[in-house]
mmCIF file of C-alpha atoms (C1' of nucleotides) in Angstrom:
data_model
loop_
_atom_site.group_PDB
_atom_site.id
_atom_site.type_symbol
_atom_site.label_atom_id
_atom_site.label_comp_id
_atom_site.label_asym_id
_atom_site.label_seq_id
_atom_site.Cartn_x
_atom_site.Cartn_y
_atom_site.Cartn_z
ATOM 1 C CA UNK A 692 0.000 0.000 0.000
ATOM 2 C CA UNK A 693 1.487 3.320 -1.286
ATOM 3 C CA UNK A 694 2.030 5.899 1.664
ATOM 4 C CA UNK A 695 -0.694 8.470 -0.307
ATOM 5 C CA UNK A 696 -3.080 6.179 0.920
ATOM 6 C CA UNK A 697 -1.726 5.008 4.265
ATOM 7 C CA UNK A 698 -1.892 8.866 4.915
ATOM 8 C CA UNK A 699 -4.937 9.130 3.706
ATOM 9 C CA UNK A 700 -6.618 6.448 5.637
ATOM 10 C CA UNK A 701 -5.125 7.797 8.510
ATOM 11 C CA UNK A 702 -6.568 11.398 7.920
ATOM 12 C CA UNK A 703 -9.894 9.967 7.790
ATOM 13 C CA UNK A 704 -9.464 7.640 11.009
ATOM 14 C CA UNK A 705 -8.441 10.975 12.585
ATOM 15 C CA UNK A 706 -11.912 12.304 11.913
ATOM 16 C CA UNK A 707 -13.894 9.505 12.848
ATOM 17 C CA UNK A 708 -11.724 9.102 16.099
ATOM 18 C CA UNK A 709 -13.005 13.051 17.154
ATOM 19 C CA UNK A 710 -16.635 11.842 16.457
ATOM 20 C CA UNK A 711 -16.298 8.546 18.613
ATOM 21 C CA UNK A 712 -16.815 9.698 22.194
ATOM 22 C CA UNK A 713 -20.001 10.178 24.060
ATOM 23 C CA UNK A 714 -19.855 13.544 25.026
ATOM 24 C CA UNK A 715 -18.532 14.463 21.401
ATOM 25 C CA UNK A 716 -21.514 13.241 19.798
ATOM 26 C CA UNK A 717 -23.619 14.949 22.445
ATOM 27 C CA UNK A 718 -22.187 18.122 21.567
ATOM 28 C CA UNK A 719 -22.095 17.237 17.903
ATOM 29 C CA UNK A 720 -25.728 16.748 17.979
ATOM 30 C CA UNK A 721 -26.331 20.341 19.718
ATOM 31 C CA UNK A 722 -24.013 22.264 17.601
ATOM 32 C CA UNK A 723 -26.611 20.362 14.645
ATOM 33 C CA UNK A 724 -29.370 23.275 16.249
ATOM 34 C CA UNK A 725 -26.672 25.940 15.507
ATOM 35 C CA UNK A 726 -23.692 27.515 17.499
ATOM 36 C CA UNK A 727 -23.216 27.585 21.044
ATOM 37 C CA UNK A 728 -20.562 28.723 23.940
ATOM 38 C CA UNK A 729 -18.250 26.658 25.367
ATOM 39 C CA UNK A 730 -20.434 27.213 28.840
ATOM 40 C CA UNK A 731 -23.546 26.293 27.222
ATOM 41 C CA UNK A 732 -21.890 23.037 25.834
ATOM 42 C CA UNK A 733 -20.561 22.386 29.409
ATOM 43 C CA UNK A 734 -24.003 22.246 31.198
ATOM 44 C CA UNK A 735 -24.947 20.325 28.668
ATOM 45 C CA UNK A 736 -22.581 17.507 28.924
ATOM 46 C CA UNK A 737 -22.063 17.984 32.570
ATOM 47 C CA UNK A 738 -18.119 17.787 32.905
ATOM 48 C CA UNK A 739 -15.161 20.113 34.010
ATOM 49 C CA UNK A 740 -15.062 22.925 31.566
ATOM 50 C CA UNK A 741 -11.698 22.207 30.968
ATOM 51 C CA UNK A 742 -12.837 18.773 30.048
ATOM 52 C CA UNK A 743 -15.308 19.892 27.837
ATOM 53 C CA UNK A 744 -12.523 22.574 25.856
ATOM 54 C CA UNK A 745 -10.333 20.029 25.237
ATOM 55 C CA UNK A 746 -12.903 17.719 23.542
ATOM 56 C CA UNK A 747 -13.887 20.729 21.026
ATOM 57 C CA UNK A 748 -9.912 21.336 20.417
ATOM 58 C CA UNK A 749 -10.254 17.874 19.368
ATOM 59 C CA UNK A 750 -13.072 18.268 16.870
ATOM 60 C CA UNK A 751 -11.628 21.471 16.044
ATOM 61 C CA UNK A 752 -8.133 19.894 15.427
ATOM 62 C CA UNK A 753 -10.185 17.609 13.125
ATOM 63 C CA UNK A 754 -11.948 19.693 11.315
ATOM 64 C CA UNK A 755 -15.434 18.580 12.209
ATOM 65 C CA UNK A 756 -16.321 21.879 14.461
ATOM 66 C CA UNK A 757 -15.148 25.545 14.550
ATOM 67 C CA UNK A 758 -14.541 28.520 16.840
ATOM 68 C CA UNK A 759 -15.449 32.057 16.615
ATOM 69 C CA UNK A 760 -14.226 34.092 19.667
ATOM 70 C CA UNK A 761 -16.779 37.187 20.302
ATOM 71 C CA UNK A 762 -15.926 39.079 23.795
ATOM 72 C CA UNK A 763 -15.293 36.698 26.150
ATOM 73 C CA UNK A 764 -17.172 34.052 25.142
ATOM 74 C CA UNK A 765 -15.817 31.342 22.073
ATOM 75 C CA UNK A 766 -18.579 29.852 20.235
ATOM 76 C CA UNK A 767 -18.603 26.894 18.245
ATOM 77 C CA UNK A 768 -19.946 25.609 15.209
ATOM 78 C CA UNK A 769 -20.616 22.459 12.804
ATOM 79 C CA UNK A 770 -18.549 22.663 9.779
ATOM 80 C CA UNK A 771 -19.656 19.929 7.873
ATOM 81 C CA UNK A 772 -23.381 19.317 8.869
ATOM 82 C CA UNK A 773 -23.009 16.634 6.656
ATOM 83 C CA UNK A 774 -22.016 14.573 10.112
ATOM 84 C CA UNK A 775 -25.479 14.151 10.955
ATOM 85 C CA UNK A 776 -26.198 11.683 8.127
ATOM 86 C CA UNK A 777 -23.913 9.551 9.669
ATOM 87 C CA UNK A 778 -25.989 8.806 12.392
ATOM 88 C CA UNK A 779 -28.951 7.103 10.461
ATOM 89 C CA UNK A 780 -26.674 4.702 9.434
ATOM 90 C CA UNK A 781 -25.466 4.390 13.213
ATOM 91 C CA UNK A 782 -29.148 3.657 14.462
ATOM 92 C CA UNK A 783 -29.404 0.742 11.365
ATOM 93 C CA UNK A 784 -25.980 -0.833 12.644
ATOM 94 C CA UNK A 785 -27.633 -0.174 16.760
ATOM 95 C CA UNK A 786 -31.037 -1.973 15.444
ATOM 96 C CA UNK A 787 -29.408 -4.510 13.190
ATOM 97 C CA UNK A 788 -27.574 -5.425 16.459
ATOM 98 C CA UNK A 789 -30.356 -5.988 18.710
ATOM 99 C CA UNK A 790 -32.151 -8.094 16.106
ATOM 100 C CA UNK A 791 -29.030 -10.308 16.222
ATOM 101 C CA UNK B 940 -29.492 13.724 30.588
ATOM 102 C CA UNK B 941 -31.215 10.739 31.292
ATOM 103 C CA UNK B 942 -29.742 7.292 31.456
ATOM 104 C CA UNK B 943 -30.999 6.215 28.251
ATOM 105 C CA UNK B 944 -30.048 8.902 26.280
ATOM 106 C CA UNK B 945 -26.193 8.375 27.794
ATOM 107 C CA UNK B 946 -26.687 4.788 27.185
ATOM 108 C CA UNK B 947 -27.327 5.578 23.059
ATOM 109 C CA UNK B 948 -24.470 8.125 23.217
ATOM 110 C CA UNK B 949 -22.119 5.202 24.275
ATOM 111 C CA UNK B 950 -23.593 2.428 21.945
ATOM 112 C CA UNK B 951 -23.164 5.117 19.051
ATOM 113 C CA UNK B 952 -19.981 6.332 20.128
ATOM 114 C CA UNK B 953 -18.545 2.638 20.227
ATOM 115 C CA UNK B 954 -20.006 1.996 16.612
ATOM 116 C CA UNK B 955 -18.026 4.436 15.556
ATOM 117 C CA UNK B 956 -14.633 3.871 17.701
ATOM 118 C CA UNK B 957 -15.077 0.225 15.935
ATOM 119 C CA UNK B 958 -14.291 2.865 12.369
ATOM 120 C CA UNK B 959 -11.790 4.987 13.958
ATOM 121 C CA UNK B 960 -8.510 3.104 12.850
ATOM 122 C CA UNK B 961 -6.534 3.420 9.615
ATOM 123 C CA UNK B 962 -6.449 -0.331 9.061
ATOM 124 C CA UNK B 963 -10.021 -0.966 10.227
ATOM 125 C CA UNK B 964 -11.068 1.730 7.903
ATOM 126 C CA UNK B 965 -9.074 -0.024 4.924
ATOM 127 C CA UNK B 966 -10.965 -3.535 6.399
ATOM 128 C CA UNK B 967 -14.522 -1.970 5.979
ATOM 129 C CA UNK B 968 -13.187 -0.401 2.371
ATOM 130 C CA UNK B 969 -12.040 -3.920 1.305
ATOM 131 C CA UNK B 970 -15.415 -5.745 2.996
ATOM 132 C CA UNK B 971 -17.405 -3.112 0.661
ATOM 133 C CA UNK B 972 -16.184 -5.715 -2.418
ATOM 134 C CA UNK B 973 -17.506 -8.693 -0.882
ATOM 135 C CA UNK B 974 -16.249 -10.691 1.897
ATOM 136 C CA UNK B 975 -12.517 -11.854 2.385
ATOM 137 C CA UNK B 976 -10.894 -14.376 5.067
ATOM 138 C CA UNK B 977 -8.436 -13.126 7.358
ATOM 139 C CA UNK B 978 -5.872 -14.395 5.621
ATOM 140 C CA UNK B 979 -6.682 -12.213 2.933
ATOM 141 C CA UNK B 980 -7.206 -9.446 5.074
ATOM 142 C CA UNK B 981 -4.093 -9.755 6.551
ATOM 143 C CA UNK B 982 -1.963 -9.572 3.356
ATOM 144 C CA UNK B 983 -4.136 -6.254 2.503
ATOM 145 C CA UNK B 984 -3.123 -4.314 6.077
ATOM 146 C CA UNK B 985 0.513 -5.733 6.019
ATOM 147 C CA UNK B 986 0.135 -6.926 9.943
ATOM 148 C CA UNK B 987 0.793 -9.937 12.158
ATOM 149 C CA UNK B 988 -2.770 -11.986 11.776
ATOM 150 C CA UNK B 989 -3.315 -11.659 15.031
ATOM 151 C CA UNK B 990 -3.312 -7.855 15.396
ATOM 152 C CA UNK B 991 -6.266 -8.347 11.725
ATOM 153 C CA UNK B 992 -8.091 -10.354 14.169
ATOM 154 C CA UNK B 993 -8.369 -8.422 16.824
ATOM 155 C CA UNK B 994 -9.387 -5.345 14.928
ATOM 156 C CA UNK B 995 -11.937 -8.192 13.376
ATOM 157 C CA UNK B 996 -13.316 -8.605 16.732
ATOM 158 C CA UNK B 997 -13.191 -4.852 17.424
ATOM 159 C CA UNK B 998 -15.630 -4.231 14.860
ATOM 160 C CA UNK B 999 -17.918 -7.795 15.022
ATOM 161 C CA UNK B 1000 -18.248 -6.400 18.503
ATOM 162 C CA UNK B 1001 -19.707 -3.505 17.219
ATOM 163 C CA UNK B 1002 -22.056 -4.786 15.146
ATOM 164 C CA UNK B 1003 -20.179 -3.705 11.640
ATOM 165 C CA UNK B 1004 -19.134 -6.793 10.518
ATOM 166 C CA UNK B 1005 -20.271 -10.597 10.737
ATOM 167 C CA UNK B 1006 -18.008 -13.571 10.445
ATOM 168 C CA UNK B 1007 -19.251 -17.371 8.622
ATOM 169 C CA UNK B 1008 -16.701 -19.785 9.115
ATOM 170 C CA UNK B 1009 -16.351 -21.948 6.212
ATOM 171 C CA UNK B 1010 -13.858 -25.098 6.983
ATOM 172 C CA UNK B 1011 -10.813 -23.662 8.276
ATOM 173 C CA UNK B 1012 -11.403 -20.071 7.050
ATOM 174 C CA UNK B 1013 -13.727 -17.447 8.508
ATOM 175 C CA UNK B 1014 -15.248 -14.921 5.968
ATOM 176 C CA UNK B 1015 -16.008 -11.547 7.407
ATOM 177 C CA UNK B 1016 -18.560 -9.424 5.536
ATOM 178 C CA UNK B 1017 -19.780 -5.643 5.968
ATOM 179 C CA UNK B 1018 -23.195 -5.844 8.017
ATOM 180 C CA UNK B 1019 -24.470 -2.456 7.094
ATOM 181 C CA UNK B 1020 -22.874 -1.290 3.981
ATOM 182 C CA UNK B 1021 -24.512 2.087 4.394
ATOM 183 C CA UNK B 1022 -21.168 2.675 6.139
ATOM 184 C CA UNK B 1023 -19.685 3.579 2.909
ATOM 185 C CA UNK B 1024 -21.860 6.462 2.838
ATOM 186 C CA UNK B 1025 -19.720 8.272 5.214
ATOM 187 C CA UNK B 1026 -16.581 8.082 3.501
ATOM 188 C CA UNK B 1027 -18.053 10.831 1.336
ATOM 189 C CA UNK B 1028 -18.764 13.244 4.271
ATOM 190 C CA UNK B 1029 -15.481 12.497 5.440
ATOM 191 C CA UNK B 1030 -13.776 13.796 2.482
ATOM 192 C CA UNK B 1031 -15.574 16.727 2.146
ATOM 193 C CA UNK B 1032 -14.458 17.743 5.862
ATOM 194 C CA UNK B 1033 -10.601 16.828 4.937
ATOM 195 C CA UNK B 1034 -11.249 19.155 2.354
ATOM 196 C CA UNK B 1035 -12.746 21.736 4.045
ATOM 197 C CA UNK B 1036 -9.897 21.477 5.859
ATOM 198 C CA UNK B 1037 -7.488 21.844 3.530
ATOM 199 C CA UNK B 1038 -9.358 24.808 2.165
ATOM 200 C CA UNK B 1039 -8.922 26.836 5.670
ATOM 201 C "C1'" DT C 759 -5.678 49.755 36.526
ATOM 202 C "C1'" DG C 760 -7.788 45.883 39.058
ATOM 203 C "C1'" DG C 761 -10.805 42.328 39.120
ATOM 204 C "C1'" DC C 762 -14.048 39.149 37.150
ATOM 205 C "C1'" DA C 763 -16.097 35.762 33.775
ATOM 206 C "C1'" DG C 764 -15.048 32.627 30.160
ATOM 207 C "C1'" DT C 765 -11.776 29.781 28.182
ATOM 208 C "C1'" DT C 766 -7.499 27.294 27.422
ATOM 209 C "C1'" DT C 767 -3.256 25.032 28.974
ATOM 210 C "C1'" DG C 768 -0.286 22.159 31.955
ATOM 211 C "C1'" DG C 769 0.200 18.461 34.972
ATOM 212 C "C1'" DT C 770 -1.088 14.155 36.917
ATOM 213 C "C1'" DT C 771 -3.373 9.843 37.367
ATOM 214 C "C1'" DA C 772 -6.311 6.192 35.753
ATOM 215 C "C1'" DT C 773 -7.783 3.653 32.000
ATOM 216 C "C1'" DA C 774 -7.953 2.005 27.161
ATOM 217 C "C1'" DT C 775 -5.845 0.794 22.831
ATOM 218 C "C1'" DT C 776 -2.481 -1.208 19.824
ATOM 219 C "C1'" DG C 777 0.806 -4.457 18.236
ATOM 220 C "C1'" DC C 778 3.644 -8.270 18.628
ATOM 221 C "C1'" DC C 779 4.821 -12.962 20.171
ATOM 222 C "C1'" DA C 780 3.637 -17.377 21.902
ATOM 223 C "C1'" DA C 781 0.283 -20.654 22.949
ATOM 224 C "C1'" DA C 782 -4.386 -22.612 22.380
ATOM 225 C "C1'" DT C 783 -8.237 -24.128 19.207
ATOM 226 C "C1'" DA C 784 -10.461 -25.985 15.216
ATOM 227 C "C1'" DA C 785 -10.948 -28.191 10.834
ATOM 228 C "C1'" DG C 786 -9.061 -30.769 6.975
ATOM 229 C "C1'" DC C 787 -6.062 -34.347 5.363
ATOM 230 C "C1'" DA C 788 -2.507 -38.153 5.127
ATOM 231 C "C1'" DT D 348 -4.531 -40.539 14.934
ATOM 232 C "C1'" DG D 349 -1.048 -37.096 14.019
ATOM 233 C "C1'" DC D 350 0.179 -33.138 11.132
ATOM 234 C "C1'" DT D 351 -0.787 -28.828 8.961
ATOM 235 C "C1'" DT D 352 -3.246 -24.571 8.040
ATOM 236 C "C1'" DA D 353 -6.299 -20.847 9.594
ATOM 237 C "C1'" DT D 354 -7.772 -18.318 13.305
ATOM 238 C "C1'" DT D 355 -8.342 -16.770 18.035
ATOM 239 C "C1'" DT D 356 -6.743 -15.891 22.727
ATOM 240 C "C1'" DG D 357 -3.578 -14.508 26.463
ATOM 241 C "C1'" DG D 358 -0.001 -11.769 27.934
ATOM 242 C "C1'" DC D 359 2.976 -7.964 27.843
ATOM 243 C "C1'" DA D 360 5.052 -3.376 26.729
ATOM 244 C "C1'" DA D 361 4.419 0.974 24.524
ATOM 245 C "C1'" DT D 362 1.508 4.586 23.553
ATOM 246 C "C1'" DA D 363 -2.725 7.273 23.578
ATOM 247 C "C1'" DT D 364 -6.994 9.059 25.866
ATOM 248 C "C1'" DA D 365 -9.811 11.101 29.330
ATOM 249 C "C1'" DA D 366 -10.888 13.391 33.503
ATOM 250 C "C1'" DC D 367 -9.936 16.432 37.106
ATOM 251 C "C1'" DC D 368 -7.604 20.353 39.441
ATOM 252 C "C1'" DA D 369 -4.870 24.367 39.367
ATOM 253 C "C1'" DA D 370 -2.813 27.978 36.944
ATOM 254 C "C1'" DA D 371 -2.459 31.050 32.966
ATOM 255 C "C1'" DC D 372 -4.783 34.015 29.527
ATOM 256 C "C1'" DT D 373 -8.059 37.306 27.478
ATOM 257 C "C1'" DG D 374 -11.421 40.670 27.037
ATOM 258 C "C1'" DC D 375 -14.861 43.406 29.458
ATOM 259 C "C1'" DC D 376 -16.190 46.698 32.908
ATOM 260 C "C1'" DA D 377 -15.996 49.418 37.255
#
DNA sequence: TGGCAGTTTGGTTATATTGCCAAATAAGCA
DNA sequence: TGCTTATTTGGCAATATAACCAAACTGCCA
């Protein structure tokens, strides 16, 4: 395998690996309603804001999410809404599963 | 958040942890074909069978893949190809990311 | 300027993941 | 039955992740 695609497979598993966390997807599925604060994001999820900021530097890092600093507050953002369709598929995998 | 709402977060979130991994991600490419044997798999990532297995297992675990074993081989197959459909979404993030 | 609210960064600890090797299992064949 | 091939499992070492607390930053406002 040439390293073009070893790179490129491991571009991709970067993405995916930013999506794969519970409170990630929690977010990911609020930021779907539009942008929010980092506080807003933290009552939502319920962790140490710290916690929470470095889980959106990892989406951010990825390229799924991003930041707009107004005042004193940073809000984020979807940047590919796109995401969203992933998670039909997700619920078909979940149901498939069960039916097992 | 309620319990059951965490408890889809963390079924969804390991779905997609089962995708998060440059060689599982060239697996579930090569399982979009048809299905393979390990063996087969194992020439295609380049790693000790073992290691192919255990990403196998990863993502049976999941609920992505099934395994048949036919005589000495097991065949592993994709379970809901509708995972393909994200590779598309994916791309269009790494480009929006190279666009920034 | 001083202090406060919102956010990020650094440090630490606990836990999870990955990859290899060696050993165990399972099925086919002489 | 004993051997061989295909696969899984167990164990270990290296690395990565996640959560919290404390400290540093940044922009607003008195």
């Amino acid at each position: 395998m040439d390293t073009k695609k070893q790179a490129r497979l491991k571009a991709r598993a970067q993405i995916i690996k930013a999506m794969a966390h519970p409170s990630r997807l929690l977010i990911i599925e609020e930021l779907a309603e539009g942008e929010r604060c980092v506080c807003e994001l933290t009552d939502l999820v319920g962790a140490d804001m710290s916690t929470v900021s470095k889980h959106l530097t990892v989406m951010k890092n990825a390229g799924i999410v991003e930041d707009d600093k107004r005042g004193q507050q940073v809000f984020y953002k979807l940047r590919c809404p796109c995401i969203m369709d992933f998670f039909g598929c997700i619920e078909r995998v979940l149901k498939a599963r069960t039916e097992y």
